[in-house]
PDB file of C-alpha atoms in Angstrom:
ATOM      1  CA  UNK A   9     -21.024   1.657   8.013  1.00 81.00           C
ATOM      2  CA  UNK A  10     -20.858   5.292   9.103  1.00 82.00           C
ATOM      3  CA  UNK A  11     -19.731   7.562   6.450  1.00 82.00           C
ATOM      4  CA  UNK A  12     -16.600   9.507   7.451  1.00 81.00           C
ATOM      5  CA  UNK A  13     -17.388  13.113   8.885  1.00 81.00           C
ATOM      6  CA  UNK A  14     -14.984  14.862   6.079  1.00 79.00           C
ATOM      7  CA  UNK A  15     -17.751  13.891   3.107  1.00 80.00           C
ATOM      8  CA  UNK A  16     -20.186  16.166   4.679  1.00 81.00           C
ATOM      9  CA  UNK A  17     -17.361  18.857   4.416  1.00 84.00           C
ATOM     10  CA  UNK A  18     -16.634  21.193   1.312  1.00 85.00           C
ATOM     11  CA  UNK A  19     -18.024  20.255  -1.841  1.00 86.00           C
ATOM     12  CA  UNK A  20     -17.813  17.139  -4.262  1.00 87.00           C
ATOM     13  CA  UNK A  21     -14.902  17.064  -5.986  1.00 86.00           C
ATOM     14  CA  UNK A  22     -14.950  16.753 -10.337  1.00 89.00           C
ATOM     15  CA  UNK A  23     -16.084  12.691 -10.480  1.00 91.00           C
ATOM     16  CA  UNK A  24     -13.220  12.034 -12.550  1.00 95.00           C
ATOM     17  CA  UNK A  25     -10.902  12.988 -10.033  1.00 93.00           C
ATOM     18  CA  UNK A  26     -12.517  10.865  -7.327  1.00 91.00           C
ATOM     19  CA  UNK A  27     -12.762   8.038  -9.193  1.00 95.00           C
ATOM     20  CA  UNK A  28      -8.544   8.248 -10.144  1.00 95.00           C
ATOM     21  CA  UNK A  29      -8.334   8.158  -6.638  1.00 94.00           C
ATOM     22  CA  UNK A  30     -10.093   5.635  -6.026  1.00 95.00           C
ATOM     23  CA  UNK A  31      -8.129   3.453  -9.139  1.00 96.00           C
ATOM     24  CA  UNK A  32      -4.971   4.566  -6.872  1.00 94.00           C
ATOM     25  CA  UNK A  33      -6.404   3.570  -3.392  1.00 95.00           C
ATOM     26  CA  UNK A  34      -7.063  -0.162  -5.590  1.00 97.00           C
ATOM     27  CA  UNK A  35      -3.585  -0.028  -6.943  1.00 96.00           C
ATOM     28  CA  UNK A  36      -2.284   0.145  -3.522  1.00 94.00           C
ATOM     29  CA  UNK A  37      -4.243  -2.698  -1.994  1.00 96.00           C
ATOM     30  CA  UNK A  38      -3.044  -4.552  -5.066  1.00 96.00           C
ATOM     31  CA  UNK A  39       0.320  -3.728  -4.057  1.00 93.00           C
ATOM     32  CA  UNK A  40      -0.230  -4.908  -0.469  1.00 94.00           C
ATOM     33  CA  UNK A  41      -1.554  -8.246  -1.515  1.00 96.00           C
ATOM     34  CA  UNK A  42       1.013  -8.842  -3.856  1.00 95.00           C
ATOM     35  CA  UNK A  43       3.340  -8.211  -1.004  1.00 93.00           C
ATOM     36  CA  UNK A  44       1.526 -10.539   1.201  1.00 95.00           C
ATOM     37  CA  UNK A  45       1.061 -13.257  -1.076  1.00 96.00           C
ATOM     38  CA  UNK A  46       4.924 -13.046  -1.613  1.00 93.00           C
ATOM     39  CA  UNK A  47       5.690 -13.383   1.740  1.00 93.00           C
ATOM     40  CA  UNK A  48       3.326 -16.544   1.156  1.00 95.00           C
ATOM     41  CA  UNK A  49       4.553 -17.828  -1.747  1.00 94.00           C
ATOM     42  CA  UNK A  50       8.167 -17.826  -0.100  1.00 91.00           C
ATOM     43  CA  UNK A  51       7.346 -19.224   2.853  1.00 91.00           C
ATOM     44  CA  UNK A  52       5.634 -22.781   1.228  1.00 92.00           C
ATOM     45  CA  UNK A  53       7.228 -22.973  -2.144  1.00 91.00           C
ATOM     46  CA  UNK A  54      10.924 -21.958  -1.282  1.00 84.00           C
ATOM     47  CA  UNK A  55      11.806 -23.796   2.279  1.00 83.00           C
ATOM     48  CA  UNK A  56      15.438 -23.602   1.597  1.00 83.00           C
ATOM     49  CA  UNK A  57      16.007 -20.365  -0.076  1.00 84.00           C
ATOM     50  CA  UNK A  58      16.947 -19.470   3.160  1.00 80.00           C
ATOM     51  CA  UNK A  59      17.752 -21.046   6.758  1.00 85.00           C
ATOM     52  CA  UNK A  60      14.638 -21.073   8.681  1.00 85.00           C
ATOM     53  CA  UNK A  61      14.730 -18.032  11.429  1.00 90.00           C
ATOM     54  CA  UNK A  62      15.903 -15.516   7.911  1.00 87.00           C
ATOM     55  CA  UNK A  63      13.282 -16.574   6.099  1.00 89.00           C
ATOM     56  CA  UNK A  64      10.594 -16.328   8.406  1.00 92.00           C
ATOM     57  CA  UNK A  65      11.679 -12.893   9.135  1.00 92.00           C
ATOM     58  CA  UNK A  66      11.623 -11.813   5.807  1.00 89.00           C
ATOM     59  CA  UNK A  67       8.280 -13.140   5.535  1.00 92.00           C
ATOM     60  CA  UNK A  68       6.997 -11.695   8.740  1.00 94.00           C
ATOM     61  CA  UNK A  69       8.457  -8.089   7.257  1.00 91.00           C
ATOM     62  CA  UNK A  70       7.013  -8.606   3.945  1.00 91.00           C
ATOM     63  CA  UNK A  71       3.494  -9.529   5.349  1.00 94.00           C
ATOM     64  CA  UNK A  72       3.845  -6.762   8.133  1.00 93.00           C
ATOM     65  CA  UNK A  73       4.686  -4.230   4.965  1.00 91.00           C
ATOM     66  CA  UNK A  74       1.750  -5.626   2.587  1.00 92.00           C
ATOM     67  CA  UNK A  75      -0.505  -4.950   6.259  1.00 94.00           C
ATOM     68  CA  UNK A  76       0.599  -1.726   6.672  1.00 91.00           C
ATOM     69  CA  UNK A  77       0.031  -0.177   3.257  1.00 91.00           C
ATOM     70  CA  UNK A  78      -3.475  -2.058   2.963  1.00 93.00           C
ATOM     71  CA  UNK A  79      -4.302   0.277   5.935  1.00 92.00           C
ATOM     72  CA  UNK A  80      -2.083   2.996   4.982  1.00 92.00           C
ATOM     73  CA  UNK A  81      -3.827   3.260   1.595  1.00 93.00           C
ATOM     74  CA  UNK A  82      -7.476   3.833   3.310  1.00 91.00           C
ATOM     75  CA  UNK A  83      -6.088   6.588   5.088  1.00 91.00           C
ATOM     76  CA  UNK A  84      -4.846   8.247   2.208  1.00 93.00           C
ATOM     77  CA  UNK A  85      -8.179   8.049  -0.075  1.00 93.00           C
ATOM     78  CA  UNK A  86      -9.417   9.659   2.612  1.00 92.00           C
ATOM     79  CA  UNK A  87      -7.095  12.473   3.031  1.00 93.00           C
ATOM     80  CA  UNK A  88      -6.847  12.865  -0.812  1.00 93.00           C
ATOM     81  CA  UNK A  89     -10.743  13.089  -1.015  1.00 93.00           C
ATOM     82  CA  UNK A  90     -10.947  15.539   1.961  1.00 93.00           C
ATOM     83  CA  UNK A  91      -8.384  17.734   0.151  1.00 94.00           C
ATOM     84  CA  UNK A  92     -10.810  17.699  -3.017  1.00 94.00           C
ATOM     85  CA  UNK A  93     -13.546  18.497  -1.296  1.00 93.00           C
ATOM     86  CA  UNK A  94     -12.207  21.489   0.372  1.00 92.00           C
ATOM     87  CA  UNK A  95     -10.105  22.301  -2.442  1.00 91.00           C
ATOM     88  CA  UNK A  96      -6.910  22.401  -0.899  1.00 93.00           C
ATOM     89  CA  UNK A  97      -3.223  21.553  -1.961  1.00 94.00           C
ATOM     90  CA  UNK A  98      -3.072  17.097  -2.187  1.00 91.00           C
ATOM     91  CA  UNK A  99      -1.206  15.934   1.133  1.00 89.00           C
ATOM     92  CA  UNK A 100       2.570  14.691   0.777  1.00 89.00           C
ATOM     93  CA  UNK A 101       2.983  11.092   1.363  1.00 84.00           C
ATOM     94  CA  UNK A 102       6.461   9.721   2.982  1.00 85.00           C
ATOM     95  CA  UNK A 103       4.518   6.052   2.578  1.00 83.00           C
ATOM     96  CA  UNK A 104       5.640   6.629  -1.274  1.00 85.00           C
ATOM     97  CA  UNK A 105       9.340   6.900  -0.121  1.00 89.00           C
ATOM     98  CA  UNK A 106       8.976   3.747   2.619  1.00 85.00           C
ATOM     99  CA  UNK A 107       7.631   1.457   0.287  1.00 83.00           C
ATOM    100  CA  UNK A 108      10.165   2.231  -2.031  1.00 88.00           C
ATOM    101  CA  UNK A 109      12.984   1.423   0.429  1.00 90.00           C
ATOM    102  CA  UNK A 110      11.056  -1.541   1.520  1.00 85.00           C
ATOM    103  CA  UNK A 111      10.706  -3.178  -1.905  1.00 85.00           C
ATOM    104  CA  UNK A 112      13.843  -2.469  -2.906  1.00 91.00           C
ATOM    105  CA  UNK A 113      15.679  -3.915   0.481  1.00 90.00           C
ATOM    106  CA  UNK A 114      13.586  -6.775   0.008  1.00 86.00           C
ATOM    107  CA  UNK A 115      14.220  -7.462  -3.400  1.00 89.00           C
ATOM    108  CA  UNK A 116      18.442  -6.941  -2.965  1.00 92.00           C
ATOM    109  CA  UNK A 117      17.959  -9.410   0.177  1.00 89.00           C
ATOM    110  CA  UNK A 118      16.020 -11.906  -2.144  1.00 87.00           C
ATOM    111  CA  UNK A 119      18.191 -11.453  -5.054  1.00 90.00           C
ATOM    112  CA  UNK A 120      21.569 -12.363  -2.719  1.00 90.00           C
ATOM    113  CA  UNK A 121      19.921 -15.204  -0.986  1.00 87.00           C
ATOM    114  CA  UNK A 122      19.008 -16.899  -4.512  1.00 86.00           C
ATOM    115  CA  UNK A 123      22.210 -16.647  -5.579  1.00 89.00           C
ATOM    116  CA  UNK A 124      23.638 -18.194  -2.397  1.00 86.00           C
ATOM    117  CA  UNK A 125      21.374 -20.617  -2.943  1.00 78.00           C
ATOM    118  CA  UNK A 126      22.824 -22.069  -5.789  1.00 73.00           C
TER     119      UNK A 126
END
């Protein structure tokens, strides 16, 4: 694997630093395969949670979301790292502020379709 052109820019940043990024960029792909195993875990183990074409869609969003920030998340190591390196200000992240929204719709979606459920 090539190594990314920005590591041969600036200078390396405090190992302590890189390596919290690092735990972050892991946190995140934790995230995304919680969210993909969710999307999993309602499609087999809750068939009628839901009629058919709704939950597949939630699914398909919840697996498209998980996809998204597992790529997502590489892109941001990177741009945190090049910002050490170079010692400039750490980039702003709107991801932060969709996965929020995401979660959260998918959760209040989740929570009313239990209860009509029952």
């Amino acid at each position: 694997m090539r190594e990314p052109a920005w590591r041969k820019a600036g200078s390396t940043p405090d190992y302590r630093f890189s390596l919290a990024n690092e735990r972050t960029f892991l946190a995140w792909i934790r995230t995304s395969l919680a969210l993909i195993a969710g999307a999993l875990a309602i499609d087999q183990l809750a068939p009628n949670i839901a009629p058919g074409p709704v939950r597949i869609i939630i699914c398909v969003v919840l697996a498209l979301i998980g996809a998204g920030l597992a790529a997502l998340s590489y892109r941001r190591w990177g741009l945190m790292e090049a910002a050490m390196r170079n010692n400039r200000e750490l980039p702003f992240s709107g991801v932060l502020l969709v996965m929020t929204v995401g979660v959260a719709a998918a959760a209040f979606i989740l929570a009313g379709l239990i209860l009509l459920a029952r």
